[in-house]
Coordinates of C-alpha atoms in Angstrom, one line a residue:
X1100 CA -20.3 7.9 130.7
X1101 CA -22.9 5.8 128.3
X1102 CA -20.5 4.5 126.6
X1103 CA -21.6 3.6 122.7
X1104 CA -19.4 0.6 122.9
X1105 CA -21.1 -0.5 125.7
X1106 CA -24.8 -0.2 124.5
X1107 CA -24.1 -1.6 121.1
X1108 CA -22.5 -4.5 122.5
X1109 CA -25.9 -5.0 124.9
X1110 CA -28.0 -4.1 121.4
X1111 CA -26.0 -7.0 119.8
X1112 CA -26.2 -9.6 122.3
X1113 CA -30.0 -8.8 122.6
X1114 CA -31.0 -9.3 119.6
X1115 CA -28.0 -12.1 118.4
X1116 CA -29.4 -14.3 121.3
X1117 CA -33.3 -13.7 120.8
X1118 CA -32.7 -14.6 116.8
X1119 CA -30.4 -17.7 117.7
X1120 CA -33.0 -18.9 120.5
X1121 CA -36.2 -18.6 118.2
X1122 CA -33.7 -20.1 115.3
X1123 CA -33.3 -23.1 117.3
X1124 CA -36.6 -23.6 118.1
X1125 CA -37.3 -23.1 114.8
X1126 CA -35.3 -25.7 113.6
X1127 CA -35.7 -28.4 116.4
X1128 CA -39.5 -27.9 115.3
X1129 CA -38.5 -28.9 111.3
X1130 CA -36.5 -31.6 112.4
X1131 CA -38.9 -32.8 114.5
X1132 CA -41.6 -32.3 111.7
X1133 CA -39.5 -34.1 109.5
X1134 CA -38.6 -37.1 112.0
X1135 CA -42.9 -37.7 112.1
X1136 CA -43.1 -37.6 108.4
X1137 CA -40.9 -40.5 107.9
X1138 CA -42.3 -42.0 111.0
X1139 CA -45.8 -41.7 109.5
X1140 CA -45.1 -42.5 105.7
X1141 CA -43.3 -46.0 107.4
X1142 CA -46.5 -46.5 109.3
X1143 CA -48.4 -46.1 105.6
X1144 CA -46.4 -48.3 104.2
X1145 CA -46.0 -51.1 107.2
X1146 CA -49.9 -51.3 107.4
X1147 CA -50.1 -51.3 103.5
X1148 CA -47.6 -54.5 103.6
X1149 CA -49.4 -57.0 106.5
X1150 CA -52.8 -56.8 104.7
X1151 CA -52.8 -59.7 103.9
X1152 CA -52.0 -61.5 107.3
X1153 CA -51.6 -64.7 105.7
X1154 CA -48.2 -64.0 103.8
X1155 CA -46.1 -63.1 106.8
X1156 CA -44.0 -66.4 107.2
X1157 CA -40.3 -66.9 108.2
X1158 CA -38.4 -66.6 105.5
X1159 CA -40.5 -64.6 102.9
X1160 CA -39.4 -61.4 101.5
X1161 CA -42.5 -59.5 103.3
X1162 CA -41.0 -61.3 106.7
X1163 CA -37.9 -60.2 105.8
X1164 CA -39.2 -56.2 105.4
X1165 CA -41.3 -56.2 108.7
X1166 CA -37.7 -57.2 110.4
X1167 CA -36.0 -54.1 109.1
X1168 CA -38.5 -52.4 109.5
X1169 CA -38.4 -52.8 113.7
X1170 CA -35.7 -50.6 114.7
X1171 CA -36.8 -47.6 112.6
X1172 CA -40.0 -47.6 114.7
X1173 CA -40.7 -45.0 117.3
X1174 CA -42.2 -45.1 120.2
X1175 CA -40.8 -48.1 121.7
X1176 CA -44.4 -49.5 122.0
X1177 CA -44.9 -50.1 118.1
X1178 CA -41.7 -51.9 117.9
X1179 CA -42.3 -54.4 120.0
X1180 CA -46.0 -55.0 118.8
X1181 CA -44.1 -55.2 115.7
X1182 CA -41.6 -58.6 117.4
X1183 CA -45.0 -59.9 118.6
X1184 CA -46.7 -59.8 115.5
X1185 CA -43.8 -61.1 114.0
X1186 CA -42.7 -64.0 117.1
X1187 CA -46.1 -65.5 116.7
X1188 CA -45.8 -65.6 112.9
X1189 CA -42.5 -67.5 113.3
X1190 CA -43.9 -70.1 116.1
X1191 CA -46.8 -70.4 113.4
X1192 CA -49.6 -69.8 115.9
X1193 CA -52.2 -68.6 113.4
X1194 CA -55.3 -67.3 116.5
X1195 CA -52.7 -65.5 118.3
X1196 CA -51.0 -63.7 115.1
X1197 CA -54.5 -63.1 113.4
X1198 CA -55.0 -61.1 117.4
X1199 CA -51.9 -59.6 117.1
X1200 CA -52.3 -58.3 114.0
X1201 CA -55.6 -56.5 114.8
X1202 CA -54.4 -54.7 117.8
X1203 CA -51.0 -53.8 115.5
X1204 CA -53.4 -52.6 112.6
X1205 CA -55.7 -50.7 115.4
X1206 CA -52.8 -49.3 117.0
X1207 CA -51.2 -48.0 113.7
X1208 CA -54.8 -46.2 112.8
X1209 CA -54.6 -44.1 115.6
X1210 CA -50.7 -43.4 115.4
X1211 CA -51.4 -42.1 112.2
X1212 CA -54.6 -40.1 113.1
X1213 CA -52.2 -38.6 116.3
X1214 CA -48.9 -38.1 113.8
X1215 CA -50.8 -35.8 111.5
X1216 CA -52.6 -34.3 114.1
X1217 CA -48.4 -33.8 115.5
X1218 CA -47.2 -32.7 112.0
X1219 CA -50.1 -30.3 111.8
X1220 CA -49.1 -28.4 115.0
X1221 CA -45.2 -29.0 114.3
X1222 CA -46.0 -26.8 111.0
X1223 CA -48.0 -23.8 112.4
X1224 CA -45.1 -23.8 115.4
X1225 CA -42.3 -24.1 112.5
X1226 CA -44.2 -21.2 110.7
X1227 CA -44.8 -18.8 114.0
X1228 CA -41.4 -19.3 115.2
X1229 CA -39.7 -18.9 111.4
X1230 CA -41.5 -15.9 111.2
X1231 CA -40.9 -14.4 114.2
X1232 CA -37.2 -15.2 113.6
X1233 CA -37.1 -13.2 110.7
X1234 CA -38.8 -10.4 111.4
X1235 CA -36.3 -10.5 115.1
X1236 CA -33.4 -10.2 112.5
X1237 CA -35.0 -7.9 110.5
X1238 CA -35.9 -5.6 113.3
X1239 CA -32.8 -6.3 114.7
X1240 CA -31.1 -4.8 111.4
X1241 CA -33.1 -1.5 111.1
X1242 CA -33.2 -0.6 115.3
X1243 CA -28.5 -1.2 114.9
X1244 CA -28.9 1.1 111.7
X1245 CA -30.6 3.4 113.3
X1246 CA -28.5 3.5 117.1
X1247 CA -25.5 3.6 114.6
X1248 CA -26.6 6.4 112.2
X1249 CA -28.5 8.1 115.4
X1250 CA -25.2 7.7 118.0
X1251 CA -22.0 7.9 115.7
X1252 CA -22.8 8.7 111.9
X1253 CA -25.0 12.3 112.5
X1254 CA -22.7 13.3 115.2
X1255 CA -19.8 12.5 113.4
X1256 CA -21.6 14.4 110.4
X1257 CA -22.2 17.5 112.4
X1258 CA -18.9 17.6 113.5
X1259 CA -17.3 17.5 109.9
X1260 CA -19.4 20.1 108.7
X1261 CA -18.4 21.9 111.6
X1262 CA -14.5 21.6 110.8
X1263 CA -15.4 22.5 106.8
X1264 CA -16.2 25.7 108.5
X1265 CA -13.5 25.9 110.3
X1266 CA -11.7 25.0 107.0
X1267 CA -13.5 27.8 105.2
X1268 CA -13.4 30.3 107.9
X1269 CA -17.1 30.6 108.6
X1270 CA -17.3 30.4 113.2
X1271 CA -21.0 31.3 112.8
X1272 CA -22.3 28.7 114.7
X1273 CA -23.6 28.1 118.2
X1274 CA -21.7 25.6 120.2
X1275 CA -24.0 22.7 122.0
X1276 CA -23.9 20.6 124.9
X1277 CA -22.1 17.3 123.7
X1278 CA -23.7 13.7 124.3
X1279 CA -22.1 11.6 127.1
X1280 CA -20.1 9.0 125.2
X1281 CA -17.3 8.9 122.9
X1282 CA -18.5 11.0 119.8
X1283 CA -19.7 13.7 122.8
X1284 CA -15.8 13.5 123.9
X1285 CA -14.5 13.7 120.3
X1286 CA -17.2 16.9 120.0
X1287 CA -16.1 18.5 123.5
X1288 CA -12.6 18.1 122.5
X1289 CA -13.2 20.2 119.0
X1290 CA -15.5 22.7 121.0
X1291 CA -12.8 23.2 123.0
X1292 CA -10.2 23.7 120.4
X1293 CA -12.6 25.7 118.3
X1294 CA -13.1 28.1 120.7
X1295 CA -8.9 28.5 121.7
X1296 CA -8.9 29.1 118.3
X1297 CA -11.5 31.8 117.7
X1298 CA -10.2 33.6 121.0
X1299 CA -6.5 32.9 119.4
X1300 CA -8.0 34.3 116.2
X1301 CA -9.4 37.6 117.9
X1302 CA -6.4 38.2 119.8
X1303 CA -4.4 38.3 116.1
X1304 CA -7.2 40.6 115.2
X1305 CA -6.5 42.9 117.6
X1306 CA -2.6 42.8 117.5
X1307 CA -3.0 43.1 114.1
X1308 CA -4.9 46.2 114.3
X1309 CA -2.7 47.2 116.3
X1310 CA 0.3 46.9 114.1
X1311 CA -1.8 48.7 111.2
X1312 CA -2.3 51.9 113.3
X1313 CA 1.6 51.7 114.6
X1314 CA 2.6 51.8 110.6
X1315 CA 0.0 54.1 109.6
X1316 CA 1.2 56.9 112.7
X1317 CA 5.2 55.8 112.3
X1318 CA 5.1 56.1 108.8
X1319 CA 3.0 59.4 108.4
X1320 CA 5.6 60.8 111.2
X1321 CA 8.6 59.9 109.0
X1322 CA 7.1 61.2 106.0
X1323 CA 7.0 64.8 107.3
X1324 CA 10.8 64.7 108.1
X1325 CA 11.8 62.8 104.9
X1326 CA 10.0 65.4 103.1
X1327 CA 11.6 68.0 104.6
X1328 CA 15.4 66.6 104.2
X1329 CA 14.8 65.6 100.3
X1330 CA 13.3 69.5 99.7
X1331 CA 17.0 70.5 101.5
X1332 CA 19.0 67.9 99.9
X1333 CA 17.5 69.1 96.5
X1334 CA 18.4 72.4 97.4
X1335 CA 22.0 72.2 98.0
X1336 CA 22.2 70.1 94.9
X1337 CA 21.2 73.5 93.1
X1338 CA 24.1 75.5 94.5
X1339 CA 21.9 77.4 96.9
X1340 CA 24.7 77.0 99.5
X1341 CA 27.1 77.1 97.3
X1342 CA 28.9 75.3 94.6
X1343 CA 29.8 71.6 95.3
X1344 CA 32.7 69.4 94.7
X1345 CA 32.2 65.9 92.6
X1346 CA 32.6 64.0 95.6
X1347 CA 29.9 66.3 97.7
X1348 CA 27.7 65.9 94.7
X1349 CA 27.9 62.3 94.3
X1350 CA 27.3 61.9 98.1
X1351 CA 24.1 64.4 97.9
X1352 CA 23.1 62.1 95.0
X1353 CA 23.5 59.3 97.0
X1354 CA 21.7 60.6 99.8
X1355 CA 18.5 62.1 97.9
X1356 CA 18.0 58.7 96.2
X1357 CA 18.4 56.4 99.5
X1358 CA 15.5 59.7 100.7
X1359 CA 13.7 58.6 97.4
X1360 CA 13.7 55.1 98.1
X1361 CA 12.5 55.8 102.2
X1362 CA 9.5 57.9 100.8
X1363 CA 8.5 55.2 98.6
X1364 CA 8.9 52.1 101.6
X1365 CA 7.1 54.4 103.7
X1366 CA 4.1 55.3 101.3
X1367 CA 3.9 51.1 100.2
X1368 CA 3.6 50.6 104.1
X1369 CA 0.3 53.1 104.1
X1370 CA -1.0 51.7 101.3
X1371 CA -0.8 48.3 102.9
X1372 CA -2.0 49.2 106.0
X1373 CA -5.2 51.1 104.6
X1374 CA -6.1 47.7 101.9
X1375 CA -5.8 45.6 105.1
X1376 CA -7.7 47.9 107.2
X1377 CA -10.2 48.1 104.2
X1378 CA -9.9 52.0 104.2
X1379 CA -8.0 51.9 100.7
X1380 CA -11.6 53.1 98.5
X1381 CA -11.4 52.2 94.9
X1382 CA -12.9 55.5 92.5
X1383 CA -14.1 52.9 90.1
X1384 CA -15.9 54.0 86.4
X1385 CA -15.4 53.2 83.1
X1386 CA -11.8 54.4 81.5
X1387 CA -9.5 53.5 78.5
X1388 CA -7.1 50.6 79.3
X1389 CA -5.7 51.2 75.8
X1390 CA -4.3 54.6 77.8
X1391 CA -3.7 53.2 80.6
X1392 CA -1.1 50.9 79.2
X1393 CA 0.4 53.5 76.5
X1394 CA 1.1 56.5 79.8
X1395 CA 2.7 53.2 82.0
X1396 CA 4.9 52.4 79.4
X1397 CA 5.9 56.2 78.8
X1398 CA 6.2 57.0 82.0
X1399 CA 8.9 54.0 82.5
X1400 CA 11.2 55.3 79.5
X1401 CA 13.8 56.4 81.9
X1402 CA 14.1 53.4 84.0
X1403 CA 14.4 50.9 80.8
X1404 CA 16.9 53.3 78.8
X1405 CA 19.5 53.0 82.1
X1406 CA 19.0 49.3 82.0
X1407 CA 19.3 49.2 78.6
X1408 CA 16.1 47.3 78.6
X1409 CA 13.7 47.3 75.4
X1410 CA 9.8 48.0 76.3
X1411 CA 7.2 46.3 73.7
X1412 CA 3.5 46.3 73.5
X1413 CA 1.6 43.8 71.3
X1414 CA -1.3 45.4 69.0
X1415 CA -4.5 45.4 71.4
X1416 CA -7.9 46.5 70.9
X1417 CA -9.7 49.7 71.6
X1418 CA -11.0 49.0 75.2
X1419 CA -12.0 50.2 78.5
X1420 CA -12.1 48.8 82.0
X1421 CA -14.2 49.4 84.9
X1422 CA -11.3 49.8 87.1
X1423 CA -9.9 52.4 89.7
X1424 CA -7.2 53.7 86.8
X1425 CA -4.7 55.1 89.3
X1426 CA -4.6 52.1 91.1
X1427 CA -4.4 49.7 88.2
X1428 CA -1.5 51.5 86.6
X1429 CA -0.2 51.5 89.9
X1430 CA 0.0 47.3 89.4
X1431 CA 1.3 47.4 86.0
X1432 CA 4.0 50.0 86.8
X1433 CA 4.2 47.6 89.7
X1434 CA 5.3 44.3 86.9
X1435 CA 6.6 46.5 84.2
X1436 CA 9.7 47.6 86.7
X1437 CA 10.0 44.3 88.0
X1438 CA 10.7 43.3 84.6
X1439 CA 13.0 45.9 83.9
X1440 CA 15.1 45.3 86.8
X1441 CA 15.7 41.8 86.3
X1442 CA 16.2 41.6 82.5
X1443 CA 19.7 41.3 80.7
X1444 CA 20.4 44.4 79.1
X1445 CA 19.5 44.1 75.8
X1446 CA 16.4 42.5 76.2
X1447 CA 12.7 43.2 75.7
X1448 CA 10.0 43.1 77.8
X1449 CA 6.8 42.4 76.5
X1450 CA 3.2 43.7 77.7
X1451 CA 0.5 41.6 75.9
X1452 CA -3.6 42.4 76.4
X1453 CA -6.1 39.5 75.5
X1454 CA -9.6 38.3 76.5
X1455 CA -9.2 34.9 78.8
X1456 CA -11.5 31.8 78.3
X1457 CA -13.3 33.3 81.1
X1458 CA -14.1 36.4 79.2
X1459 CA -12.2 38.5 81.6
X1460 CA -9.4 41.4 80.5
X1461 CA -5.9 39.2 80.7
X1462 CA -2.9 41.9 81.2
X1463 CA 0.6 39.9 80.8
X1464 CA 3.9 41.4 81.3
X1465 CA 6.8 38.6 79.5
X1466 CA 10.3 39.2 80.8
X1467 CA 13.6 37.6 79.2
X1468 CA 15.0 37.1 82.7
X1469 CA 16.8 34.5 85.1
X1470 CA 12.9 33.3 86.0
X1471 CA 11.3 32.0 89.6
X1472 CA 12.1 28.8 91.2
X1473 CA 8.9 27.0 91.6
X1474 CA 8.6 26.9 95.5
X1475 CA 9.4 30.7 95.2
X1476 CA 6.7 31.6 93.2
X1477 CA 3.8 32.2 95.5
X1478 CA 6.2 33.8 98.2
X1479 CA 6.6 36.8 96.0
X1480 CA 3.3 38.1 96.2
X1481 CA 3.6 38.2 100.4
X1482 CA 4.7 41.0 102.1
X1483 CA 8.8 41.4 102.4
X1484 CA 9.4 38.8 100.2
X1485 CA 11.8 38.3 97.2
X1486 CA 12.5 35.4 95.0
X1487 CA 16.6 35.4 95.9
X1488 CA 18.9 32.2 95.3
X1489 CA 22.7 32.7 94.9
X1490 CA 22.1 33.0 90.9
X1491 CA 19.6 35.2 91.6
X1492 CA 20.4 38.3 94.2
X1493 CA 18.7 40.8 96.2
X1494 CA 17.4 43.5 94.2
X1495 CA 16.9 46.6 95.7
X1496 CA 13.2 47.0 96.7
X1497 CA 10.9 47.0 99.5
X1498 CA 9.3 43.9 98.7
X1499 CA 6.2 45.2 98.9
X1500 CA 5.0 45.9 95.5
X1501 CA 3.4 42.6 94.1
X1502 CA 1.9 42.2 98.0
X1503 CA 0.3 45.7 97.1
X1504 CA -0.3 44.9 93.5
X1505 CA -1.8 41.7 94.7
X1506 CA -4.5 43.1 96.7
X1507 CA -5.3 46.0 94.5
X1508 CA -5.9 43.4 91.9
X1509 CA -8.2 41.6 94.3
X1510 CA -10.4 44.5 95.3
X1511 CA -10.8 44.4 91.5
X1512 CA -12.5 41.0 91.5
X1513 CA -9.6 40.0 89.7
X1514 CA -6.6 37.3 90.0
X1515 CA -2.7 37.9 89.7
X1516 CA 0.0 35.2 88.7
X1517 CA 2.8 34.5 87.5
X1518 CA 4.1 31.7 85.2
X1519 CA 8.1 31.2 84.7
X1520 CA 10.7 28.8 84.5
X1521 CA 14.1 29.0 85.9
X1522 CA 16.5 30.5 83.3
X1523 CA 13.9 30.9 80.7
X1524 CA 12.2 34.7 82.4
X1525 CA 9.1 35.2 83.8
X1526 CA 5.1 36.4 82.9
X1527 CA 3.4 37.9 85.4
X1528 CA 0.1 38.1 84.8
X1529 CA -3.5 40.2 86.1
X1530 CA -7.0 39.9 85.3
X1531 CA -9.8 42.4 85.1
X1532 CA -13.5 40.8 85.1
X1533 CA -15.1 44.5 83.8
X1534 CA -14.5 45.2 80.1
X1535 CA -15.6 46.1 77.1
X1536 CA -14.6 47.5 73.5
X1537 CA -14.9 51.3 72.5
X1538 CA -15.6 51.4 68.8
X1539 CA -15.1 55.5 69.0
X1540 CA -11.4 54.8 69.6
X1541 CA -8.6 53.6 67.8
X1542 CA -6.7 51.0 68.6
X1543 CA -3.5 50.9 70.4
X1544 CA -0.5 49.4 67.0
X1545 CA 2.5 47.1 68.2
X1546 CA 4.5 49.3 69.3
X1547 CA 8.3 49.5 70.9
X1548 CA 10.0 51.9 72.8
X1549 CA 13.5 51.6 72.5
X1550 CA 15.4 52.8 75.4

């Protein structure tokens, strides 16, 4: 495996060591130019000072100088013509100090003429190798950018936009042959998973289609016999048979309801099935939601006057919605007998119409009733599920209305929630994107129906 570890420690030590070898060259040359400066401005200033041959006796302050002077001298050649120059001034031997001196001042001539010759070179070297220091690092900087972003940031890049997809849903894309080194491992890992996942997913697909074409056949099979027992329960509850004693009355009322109640679990299943199986068509065209709402509410008289339950619609608008209108009374018969069936007797439910700041149709149905818990309040719009707690029981239901309502509402382009707080009743609540007013119609009064 190429391991990225590997070659970006190889890259590093390449390049680290080049830039430290030419940096140390590049300094050794400075100090070096800096050692013959101060070698050649004490040469300057030497020969300046013993001029005048004359003045360099023991015990002057020029002797004195040329003294100190010795040790700081380099090569060891100048120093000690330096000591002589200075030994035959101190035994006072004026024909070998005036010789001395000559060859000392010669000497120094051509030091100096050789230094800045030295210092000349030492600077173009410092420059070269300065420069090509820098422009090491430099290069060394962009060529690890680009084996980083190249080897570990696109791939890594690739590979989260490859699990927003996955996030999102969207398995459009064609899987690759992964590099050989840890990102490609990380990569081969997620094709691997990605593609348990899609055959997981088509698996589910399959089962589940399954399951929609067991419902639809099971429940069209029951409906046939249902139908048949309610018509002959209905019947005998007429006296067609003869007449019937309270008891067998009550238990043929008991019976025809709990038929009622089958027919309508049976016909939610289908409806399910068909929206999940997209074969539920909406008939959608322009019609009066100010109707819509006024035959919903007088179609649910009964059930609010044996709950006791008041039914109240706030003064709307003349207005129309393109909408499938069976299917969108369907939803707020759907909310309206919720509401009934978990308000107090007594109390008034509420049905409120209003434009959103989204501009959309906002349908609300306001209950007085024992309200959601919180972590309950998304479960009610799945399939089977009801918001129970031991202040709050079962209610008889399939538990499939709001799961129906739910989709209907989203084949509408539209959005369905509900807002409550425990104790204090609920508002369920459905948006229609489609509207607009009708002038040629009047508008529907605040009105209530008292049960």
């Amino acid at each position: 495996m190429k391991s990225i570890r590997v070659r970006l420690f190889i890259l590093l030590s390449l390049f680290a060591g080049t830039t430290l070898t030419l940096s140390w060259v590049t300094y050794s040359s400075f100090k070096a130019l800096m050692d013959s400066r101060r070698q050649l401005e004490l040469s300057y200033t030497i020969r300046d000072e013993v001029e005048q041959v004359g003045a360099l006796k023991p015990g002057t302050e020029l002797y004195r100088r040329m003294q100190s002077y010795g040790p700081l001298l380099q090569p060891d050649r100048r120093r000690q013509e330096l000591t002589d120059m200075l030994q035959a001034a101190a035994g006072n031997h004026a024909a070998q100090l005036n010789v001395r001196h000559k060859t000392f001042v010669k000497n120094e001539a051509e030091y100096q003429r050789f230094m800045r010759e030295e210092m000349n070179y030492l600077e173009s070297k410092l420059l070269y190798y300065g420069s090509l220091a820098l422009f090491t690092m430099l290069f060394g900087f962009v060529a690890l950018q680009l084996f980083i972003s190249r080897s570990v940031v696109r791939p890594l890049h690739v590979l989260s936009r490859k699990m927003v997809d996955f996030l999102h849903d969207r398995y459009t894309y064609q899987f690759h042959v992964p590099s050989n080194d840890e990102v490609g491992q990380m990569q081969a890992t997620f094709n691997s998973l990605a593609q348990r996942v899609i055959s997981n997913m088509e698996q589910l697909k399959t089962l589940d289609q399954a399951k929609s074409e067991f419902l639809s056949i099971a429940s069209h099979e029951l409906r046939t016999p249902l139908t048949s027992i309610k018509g002959s329960l209905s019947l005998m509850r007429t006296g067609v048979v003869g007449k019937m004693n309270e008891m067998a009355d009550n238990l043929l009322t008991i019976a025809e309801n709990e038929t009622d109640r089958l027919i309508r679990l049976i016909n939610d299943i289908l409806d399910l099935a068909k929206i999940e199986a997209r074969k539920l068509p909406l008939h959608q065209d322009w019609h009066s939601f100010t109707d819509l709402v006024k035959t919903s509410l007088d179609s649910l008289q009964g059930l609010a006057g044996q709950a006791d339950v008041h039914l109240q619609c706030d003064s709307m608008p003349a207005m129309e919605a393109y909408m499938d209108s069976d299917r969108v009374q369907q939803v707020l018969t759907n909310l309206l007998s919720n509401a009934i069936k978990f308000s107090p007797a007594g109390q008034t439910v509420h049905v409120q119409c209003e434009i959103n700041d989204r501009n959309e149709l906002l349908v609300t149905v306001r209950d007085h009733g024992r309200g959601i818990a919180p972590e309950d309040q998304e479960a009610i719009f799945q399939k089977f599920r009801q918001a129970t707690s031991v202040s709050n029981p079962l209610v008889k239901g399939t538990g499939l209305g709001l799961a129906i309502a739910k989709a209907l509402v989203d084949q509408h382009g539209g959005m369905i929630g509900v807002r409550s707080t425990p104790g204090e009743g609920s508002s369920f609540y459905f948006t229609l994107p489609e509207w607009r007013y009708n002038q040629q119609r009047p508008a529907l009064p605040g009105t209530e129906k008292v049960a």
